[in-house]
XYZ file of C-alpha atoms in Angstrom:
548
model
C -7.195 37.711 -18.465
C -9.042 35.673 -20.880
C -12.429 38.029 -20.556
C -14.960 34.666 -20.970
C -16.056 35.557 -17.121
C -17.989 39.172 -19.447
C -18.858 37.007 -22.498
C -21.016 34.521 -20.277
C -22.807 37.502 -18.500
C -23.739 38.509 -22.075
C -24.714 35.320 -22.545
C -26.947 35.364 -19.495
C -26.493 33.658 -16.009
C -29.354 30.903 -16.400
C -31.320 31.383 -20.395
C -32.500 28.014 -22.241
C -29.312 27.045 -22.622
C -28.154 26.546 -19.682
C -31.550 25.131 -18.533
C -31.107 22.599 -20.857
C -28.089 21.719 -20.151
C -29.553 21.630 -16.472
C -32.231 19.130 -17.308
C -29.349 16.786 -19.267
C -27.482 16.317 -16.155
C -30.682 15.107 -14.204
C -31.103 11.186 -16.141
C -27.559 10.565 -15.451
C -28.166 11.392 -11.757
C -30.812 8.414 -11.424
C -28.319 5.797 -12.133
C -25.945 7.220 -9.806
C -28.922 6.632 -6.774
C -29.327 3.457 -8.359
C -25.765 1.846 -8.367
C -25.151 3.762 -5.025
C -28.104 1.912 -3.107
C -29.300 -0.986 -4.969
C -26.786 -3.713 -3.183
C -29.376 -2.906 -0.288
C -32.167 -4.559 -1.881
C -30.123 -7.800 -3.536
C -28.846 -9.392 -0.293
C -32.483 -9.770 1.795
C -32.818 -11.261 4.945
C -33.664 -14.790 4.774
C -33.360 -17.567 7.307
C -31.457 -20.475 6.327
C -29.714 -23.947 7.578
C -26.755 -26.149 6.356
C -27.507 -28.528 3.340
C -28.212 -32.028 5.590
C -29.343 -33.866 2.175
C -26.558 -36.302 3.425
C -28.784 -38.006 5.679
C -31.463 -38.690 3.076
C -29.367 -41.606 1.752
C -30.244 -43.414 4.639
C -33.470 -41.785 5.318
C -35.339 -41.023 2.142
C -38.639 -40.985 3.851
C -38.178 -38.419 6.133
C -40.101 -35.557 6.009
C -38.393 -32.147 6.702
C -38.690 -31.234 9.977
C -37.524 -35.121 11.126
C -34.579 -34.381 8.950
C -33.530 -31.147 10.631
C -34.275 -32.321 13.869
C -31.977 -35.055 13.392
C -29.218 -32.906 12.052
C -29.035 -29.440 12.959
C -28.380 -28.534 16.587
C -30.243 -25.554 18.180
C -29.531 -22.537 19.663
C -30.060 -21.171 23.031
C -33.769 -19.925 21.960
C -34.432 -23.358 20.568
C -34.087 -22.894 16.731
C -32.075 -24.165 14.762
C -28.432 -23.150 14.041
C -27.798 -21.361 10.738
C -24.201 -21.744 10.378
C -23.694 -25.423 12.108
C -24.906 -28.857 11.815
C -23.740 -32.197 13.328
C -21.187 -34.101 11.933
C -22.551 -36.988 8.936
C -21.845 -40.147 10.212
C -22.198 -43.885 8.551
C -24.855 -45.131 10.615
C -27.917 -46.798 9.494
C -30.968 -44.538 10.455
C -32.406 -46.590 13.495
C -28.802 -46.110 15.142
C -29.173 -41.782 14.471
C -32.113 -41.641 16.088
C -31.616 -44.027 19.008
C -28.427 -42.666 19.612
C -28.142 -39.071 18.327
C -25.315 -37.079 16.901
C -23.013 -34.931 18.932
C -20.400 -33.901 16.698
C -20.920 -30.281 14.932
C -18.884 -28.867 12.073
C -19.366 -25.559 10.018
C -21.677 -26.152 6.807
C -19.763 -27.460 4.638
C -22.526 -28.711 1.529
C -23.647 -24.998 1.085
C -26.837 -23.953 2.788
C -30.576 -24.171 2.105
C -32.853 -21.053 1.545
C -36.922 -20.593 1.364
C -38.341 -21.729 -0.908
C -39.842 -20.127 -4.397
C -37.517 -17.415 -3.270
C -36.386 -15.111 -6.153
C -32.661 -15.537 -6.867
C -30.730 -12.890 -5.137
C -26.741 -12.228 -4.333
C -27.408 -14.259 -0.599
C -28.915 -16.994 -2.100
C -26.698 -17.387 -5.253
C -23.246 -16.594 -3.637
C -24.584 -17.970 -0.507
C -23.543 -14.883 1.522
C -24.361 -15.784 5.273
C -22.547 -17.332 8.368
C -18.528 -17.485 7.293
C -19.429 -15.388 3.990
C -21.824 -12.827 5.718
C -18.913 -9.969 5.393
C -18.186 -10.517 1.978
C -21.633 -8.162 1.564
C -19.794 -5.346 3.386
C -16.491 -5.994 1.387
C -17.866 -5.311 -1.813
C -19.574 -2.203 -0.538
C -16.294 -1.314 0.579
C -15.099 -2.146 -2.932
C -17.415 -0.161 -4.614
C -16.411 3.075 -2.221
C -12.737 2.095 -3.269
C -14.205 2.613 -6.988
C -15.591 6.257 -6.223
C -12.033 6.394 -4.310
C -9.962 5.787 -7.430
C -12.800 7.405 -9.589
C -11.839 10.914 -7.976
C -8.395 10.193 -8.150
C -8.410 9.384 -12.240
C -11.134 11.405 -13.663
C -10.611 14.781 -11.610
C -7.409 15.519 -13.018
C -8.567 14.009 -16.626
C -11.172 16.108 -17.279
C -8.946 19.044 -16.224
C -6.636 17.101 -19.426
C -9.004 16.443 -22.252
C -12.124 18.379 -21.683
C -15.317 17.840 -19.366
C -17.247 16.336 -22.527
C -14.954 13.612 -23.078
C -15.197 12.426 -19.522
C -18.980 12.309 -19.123
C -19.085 9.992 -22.373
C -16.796 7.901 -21.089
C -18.075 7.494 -17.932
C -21.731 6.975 -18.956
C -20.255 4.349 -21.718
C -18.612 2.492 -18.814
C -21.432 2.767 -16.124
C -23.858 1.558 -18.562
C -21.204 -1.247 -19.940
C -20.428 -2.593 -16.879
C -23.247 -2.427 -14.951
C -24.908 -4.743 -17.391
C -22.118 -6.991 -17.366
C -23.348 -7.224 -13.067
C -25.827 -9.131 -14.242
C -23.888 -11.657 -15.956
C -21.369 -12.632 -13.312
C -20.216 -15.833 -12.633
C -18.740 -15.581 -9.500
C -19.086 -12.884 -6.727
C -15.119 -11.860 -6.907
C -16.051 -10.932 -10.604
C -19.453 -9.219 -8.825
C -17.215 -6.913 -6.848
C -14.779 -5.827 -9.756
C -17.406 -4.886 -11.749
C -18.869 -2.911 -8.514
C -15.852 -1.390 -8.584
C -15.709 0.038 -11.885
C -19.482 0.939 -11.894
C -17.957 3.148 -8.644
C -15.735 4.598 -10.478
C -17.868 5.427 -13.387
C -19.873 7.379 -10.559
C -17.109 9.424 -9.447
C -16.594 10.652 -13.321
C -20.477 11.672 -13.549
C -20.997 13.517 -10.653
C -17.554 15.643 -10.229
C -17.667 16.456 -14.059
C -21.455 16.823 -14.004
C -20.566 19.581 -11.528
C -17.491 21.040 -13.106
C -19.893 21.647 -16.730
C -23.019 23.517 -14.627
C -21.063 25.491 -12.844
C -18.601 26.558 -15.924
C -21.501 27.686 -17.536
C -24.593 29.067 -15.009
C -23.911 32.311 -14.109
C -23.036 32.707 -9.735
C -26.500 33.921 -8.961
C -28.500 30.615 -10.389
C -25.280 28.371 -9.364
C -26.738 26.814 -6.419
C -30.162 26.595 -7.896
C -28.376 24.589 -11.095
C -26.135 22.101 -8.855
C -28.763 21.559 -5.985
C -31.763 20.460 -8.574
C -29.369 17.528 -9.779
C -28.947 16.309 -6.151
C -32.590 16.459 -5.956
C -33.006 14.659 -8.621
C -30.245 12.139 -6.888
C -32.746 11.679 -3.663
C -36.179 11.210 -6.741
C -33.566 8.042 -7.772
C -33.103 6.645 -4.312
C -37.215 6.587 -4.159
C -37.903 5.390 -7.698
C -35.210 2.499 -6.429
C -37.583 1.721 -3.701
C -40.155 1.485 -6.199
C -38.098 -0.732 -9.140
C -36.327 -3.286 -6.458
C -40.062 -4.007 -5.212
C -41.323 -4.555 -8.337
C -38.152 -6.636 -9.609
C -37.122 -9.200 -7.144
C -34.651 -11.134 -9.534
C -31.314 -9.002 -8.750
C -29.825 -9.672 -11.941
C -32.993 -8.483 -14.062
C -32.862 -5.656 -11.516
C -29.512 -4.816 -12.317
C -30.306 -4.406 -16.115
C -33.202 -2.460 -15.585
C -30.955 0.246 -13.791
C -28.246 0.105 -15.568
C -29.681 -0.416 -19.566
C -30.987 3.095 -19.535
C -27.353 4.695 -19.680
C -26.849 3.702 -22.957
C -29.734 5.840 -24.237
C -27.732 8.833 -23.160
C -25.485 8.378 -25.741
C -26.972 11.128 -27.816
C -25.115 13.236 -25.213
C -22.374 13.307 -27.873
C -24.025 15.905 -29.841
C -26.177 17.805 -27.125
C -23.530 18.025 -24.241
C -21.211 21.465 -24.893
C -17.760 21.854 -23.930
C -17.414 24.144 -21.354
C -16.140 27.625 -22.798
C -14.122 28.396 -19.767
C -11.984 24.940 -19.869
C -11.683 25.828 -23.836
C -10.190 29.225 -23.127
C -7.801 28.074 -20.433
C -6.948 25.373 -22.891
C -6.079 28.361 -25.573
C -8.601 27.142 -27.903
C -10.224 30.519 -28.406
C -12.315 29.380 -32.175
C -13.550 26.802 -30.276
C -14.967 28.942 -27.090
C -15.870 31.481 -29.667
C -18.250 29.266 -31.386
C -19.657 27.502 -28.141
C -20.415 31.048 -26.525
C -22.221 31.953 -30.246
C -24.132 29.330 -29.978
C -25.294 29.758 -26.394
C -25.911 33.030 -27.129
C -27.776 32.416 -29.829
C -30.077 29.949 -27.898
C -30.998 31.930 -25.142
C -31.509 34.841 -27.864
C -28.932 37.419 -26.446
C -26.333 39.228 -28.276
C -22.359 38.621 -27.184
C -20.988 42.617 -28.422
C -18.133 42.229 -30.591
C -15.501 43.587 -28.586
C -15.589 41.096 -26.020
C -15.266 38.254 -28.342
C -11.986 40.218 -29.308
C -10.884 39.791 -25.863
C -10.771 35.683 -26.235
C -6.931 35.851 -27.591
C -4.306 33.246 -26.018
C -2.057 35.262 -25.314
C -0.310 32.900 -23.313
C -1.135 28.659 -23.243
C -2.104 27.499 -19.403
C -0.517 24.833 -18.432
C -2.746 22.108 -17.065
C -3.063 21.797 -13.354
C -1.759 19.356 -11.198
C -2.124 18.036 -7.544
C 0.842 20.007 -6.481
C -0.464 23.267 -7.975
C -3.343 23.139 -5.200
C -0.501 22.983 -2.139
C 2.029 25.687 -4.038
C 0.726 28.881 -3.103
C -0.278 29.793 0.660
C -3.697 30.526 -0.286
C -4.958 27.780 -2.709
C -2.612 25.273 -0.065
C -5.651 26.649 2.492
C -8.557 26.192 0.816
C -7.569 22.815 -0.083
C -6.789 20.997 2.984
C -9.398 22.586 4.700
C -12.249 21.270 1.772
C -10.815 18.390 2.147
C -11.647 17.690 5.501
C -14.738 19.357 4.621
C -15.989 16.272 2.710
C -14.630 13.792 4.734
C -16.397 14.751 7.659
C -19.249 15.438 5.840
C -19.252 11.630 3.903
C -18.483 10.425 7.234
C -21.763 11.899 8.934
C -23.578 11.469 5.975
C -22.798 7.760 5.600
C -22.396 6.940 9.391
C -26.644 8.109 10.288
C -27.475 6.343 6.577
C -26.151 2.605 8.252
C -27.668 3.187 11.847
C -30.870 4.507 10.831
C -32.864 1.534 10.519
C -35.651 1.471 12.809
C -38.732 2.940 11.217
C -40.764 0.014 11.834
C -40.685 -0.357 8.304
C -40.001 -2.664 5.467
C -36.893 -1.687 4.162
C -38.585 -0.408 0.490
C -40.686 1.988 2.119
C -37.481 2.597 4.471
C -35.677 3.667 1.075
C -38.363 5.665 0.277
C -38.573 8.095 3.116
C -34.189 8.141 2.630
C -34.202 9.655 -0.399
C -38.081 11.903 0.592
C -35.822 13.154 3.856
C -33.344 14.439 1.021
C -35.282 16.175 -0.960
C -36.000 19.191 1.625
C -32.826 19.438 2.531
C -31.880 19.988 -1.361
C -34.022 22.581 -2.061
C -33.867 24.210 1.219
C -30.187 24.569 0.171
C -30.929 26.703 -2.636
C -32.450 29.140 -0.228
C -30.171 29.093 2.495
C -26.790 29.535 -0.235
C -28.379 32.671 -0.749
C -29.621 34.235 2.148
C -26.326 33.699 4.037
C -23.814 32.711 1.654
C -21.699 29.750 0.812
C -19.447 29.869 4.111
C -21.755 30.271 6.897
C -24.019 27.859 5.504
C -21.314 25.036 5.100
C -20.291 25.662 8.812
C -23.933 26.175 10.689
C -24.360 22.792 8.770
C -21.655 20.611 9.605
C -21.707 21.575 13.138
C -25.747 20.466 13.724
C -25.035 17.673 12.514
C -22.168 16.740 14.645
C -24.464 17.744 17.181
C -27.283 15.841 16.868
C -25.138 12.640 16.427
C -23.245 14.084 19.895
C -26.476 14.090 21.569
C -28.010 10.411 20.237
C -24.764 9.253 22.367
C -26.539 10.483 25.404
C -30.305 8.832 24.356
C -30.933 5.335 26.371
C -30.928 2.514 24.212
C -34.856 1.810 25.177
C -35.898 4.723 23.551
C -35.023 4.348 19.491
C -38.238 6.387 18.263
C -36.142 9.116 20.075
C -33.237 7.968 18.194
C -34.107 7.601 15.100
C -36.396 10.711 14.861
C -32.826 12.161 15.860
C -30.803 11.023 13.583
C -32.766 11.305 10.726
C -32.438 14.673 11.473
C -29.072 14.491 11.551
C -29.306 12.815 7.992
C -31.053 16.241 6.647
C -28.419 18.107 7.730
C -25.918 15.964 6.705
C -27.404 15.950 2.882
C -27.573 19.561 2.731
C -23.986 20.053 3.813
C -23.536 17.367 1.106
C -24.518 19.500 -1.380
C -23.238 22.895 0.413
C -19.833 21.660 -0.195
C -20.271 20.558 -4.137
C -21.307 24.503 -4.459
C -19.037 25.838 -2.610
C -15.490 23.634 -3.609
C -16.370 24.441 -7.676
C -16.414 28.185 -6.531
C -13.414 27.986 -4.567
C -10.676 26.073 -6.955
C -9.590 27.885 -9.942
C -10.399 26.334 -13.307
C -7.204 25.092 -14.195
C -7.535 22.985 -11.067
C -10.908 22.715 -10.479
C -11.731 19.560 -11.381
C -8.643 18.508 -9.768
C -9.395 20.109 -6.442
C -12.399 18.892 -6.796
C -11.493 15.101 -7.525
C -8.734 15.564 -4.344
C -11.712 16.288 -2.009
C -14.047 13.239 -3.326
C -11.506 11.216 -2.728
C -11.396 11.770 1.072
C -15.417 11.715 0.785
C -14.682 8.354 -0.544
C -11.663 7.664 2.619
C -14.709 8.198 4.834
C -17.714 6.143 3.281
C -15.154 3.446 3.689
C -13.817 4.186 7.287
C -17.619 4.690 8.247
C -18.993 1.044 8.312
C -15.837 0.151 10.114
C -16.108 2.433 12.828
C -19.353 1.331 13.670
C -17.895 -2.233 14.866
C -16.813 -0.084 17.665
C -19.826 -1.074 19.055
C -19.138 -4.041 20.591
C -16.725 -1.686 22.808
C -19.404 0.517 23.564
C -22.372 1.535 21.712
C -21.803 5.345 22.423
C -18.024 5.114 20.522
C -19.118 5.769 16.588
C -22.065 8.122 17.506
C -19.321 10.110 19.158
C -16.610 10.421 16.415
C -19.621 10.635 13.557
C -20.295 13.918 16.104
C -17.073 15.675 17.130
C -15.382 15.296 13.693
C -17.876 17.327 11.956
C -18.192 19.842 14.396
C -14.402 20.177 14.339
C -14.485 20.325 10.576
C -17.547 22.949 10.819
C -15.258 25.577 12.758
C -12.914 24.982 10.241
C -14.542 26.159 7.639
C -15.146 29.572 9.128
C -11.698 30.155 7.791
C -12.710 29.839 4.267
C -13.042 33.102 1.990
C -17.042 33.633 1.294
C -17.668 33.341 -2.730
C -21.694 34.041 -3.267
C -22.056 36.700 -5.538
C -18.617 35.895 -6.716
C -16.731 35.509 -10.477
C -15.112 32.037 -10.685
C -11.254 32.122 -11.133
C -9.900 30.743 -14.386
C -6.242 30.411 -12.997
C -4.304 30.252 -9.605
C -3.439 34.067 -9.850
C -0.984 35.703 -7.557
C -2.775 34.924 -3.826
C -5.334 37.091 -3.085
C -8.916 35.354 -1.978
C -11.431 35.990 -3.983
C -13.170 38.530 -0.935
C -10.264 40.681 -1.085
C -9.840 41.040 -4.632
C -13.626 42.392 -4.073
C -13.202 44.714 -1.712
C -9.811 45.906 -3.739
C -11.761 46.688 -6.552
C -14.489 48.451 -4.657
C -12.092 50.571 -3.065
C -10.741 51.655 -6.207
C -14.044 52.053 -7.862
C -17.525 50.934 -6.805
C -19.166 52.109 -10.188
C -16.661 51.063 -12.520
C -16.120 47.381 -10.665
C -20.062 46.320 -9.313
C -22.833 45.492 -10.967
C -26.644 47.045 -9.242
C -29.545 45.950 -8.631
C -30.308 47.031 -12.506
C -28.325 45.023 -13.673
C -30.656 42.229 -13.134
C -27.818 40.089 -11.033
C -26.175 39.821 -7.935
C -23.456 42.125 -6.876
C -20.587 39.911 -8.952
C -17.359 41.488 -9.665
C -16.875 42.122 -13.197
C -13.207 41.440 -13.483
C -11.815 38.049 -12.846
C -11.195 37.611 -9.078
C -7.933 35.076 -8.165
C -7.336 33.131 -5.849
């Protein structure tokens, strides 16, 4: 037992140190809202036509509206069609207008756009009629980055240290989210996208991994669920940036610029003293742990430093550690359809609820103000009733809110939206109910691992999501009605997960016993010698290292 579980409660659960270390983990947080939402606000809705400039070699005294009347045929309401225009012909211009054209074909001259409109990815990569998916493809892309994110930096972090991987991920979020602005071509857009993506994936799961290494399990919800608040204050201060910025590529470098300020990280980021110990560097935990100590002006007693010895190296974890033992193999599969309901949910109300009767900046607004309660009302509800009850009551109103929006008539979407807005809240604080609750549940050999293995089904399902709502055309009730049932399915689940509030984190896979039973093990033995009271200023944690 590597005894850095006692050091940190000498140490203290949540002193300066780790508030500060609290507060560093909020800036990178606004350029994750940024990069996750700001596509939303670069591809506007504009009306447009095909280019018909062919006709003004014959014409060149026509005003505008002669010129698309003479070109452009018209719909059923009587406007003109976007994505169509009659065939050019050589004919003088007496014999097109006595005559008329017949003859349509797709736009093939590119298309023409408002006026004194501020350059955006529509207008510049012309993304309408033939084109118009090409928006959802690179939002697709940029899910596949969080996708492969989770699959590369998880498991590095567990390699070379969570330090190391925040750098890196900052340098390349900053690097190439810059380099947006600067793209030639909208294939080169969506590679870029999709490193930015996975640049996101590497802040938030290592983010995560650091605050929970170090804040002690009474103030770990409190640490964790203030940086997703501080994700929902991005998505609003988007709202207010994209008004104020209308060019997207200037908007791009305003979000994205700001990253490379947080390169002083480098000397104000700490390792994390539990990754150093399972790594056997003990002089290096030793002097991390002084340090904290010394901050937060508490003394670590000598003897317990004595207990940091490597008496044996871990090895690093790996996927196949997480499916090896019965246990560990549980907790796993059934996290990981945690989070894929949950992105599913989350990600399925976010693209449907759109009718506020709003414009879509103050729409952004009340997204990320609807997030904010259900943060913070997290922090409360993690500790009244625990990590496991929580995650479950959670999953399974929001799969039945979206059940019961199936039900709503389509001539009532105040009813609808009031509903799944609701549904949105519930979804965001299971969100963040299941970043708590994985970290406590994987070991730390494999945390970051386990962790990165469950973000990347989140990711599965923010892709799957905008495709299963082209089930509409079908039937309108069809994606309402698998965004319902699979959380509520995943929701009983999770009732088979071991509770961990009040709980030691595990530094290794240990020899199968939940963390619960090693608890009540120990309390059987002995109560005094194994709990901590209410004098003790914490929660009732066990004192010796619980395994999973």
């Amino acid at each position: 037992m590597s005894g850095v579980g006692e050091i940190l409660k000498a140490v203290g659960d949540f002193g300066p140190f780790q508030k500060r270390l609290v507060l560093l983990t909020l800036f990178p947080c606004l350029g994750v809202a940024f990069h996750q939402f700001c596509q939303l606000f670069m591809v506007p809705h504009l009306p447009h036509h095909c280019d018909t400039s062919w006709i003004r070699a014959v014409g060149p005294n026509l005003t505008e509206e002669e010129q698309l009347n003479l070109t452009l045929p018209r719909d059923a309401d009587g406007a003109y069609e976007q994505c169509s225009m009659y065939s050019p012909v050589d004919w003088d211009l007496d014999s097109i207008v006595a005559y008329g054209l017949n003859a349509t074909e797709k736009c093939n001259n590119g298309w023409v756009y408002p006026a004194a409109q501020p350059p955006s990815l529509l207008t510049e990569f012309d993304l309408v009629c033939d084109r118009k998916e090409l928006n959802d493809i690179s939002q697709s892309i940029y899910m596949l980055g969080l996708f492969l994110g989770s699959m590369i930096f998880g498991p590095l972090s567990d390699r070379i240290g969570r330090q190391p991987v925040i750098l890196i991920s900052i340098f390349l979020q900053g690097l190439f989210g810059v380099g947006i602005a600067f793209v030639p071509h909208f294939y080169v857009y969506m590679a870029f996208r999709c490193v930015v993506g996975a640049s996101v994936s590497g802040i938030t799961m290592t983010l995560l991994a650091l605050g929970t290494e170090w804040v002690g399990a009474s103030c770990r919800p409190k640490a964790v669920l203030i940086s997703h608040c501080c994700f929902a204050i991005g998505q609003m201060l988007l709202a207010g940036l994209s008004y104020g910025i209308h060019n997207w590529r200037l908007l791009e470098i305003a979000g994205s610029a700001p990253m490379f300020a947080l390169f002083f990280y480098i000397w104000v980021i700490p390792e994390s003293a539990r990754w150093l110990v399972t790594k056997g560097r003990i002089e290096e935990a030793k002097k991390v742990l002084q340090k904290a100590a010394s901050i937060n002006k508490r003394t670590i007693p000598p003897g317990l430093l004595e207990q940091l010895k490597p008496e044996t190296q871990t090895k690093p974890g790996s996927v196949l550690d997480l499916f090896r033992k019965k246990h560990l193999r549980k907790v796993t599969l059934i996290m990981s359809c945690t989070w894929f309901v949950n992105s599913l949910v989350y990600y399925g109300l976010s693209l449907n609820v759109t009718n506020f009767g709003l414009d879509i900046y103050l729409t952004q607004l009340a997204f990320g103000a609807v997030e904010i309660p259900a943060r913070v009302g997290c922090i409360f509800l993690l500790q009244w009733f625990g990590r496991k009850k929580t995650q479950a009551v959670l999953l399974l109103l929001s799969g039945l809110v979206c059940l019961i929006i199936t039900g709503i008539p389509e001539d009532q979407p105040m009813v609808t939206t009031v509903l799944a807005t609701t549904g949105k809240f519930t979804a965001s604080a299971s969100f963040s109910t299941s970043y708590v609750y994985s970290a406590e549940l994987f070991p730390t050999v494999v945390r970051q691992t386990g962790v990165g293995l469950c973000s990347m089904l989140a990711r599965v399902a923010g892709i799957m999501a905008p495709l299963i709502g082209l089930l509409t055309q079908y039937h309108r009730a069809i994606p309402m009605a698998i965004f319902g049932s699979v959380p509520v399915v995943g929701g009983l689940f999770c009732f088979l997960l071991p509770e961990t509030c009040g709980v030691d984190l595990a530094d290794d896979t240990g020899d199968g016993c939940p963390p619960v039973e090693v608890c009540e093990n120990a309390n059987s033995i002995s109560e005094n010698e194994h709990m901590k009271g209410k004098d003790g200023g914490q929660d009732k944690d066990c004192t010796k290292t619980t395994y999973f």
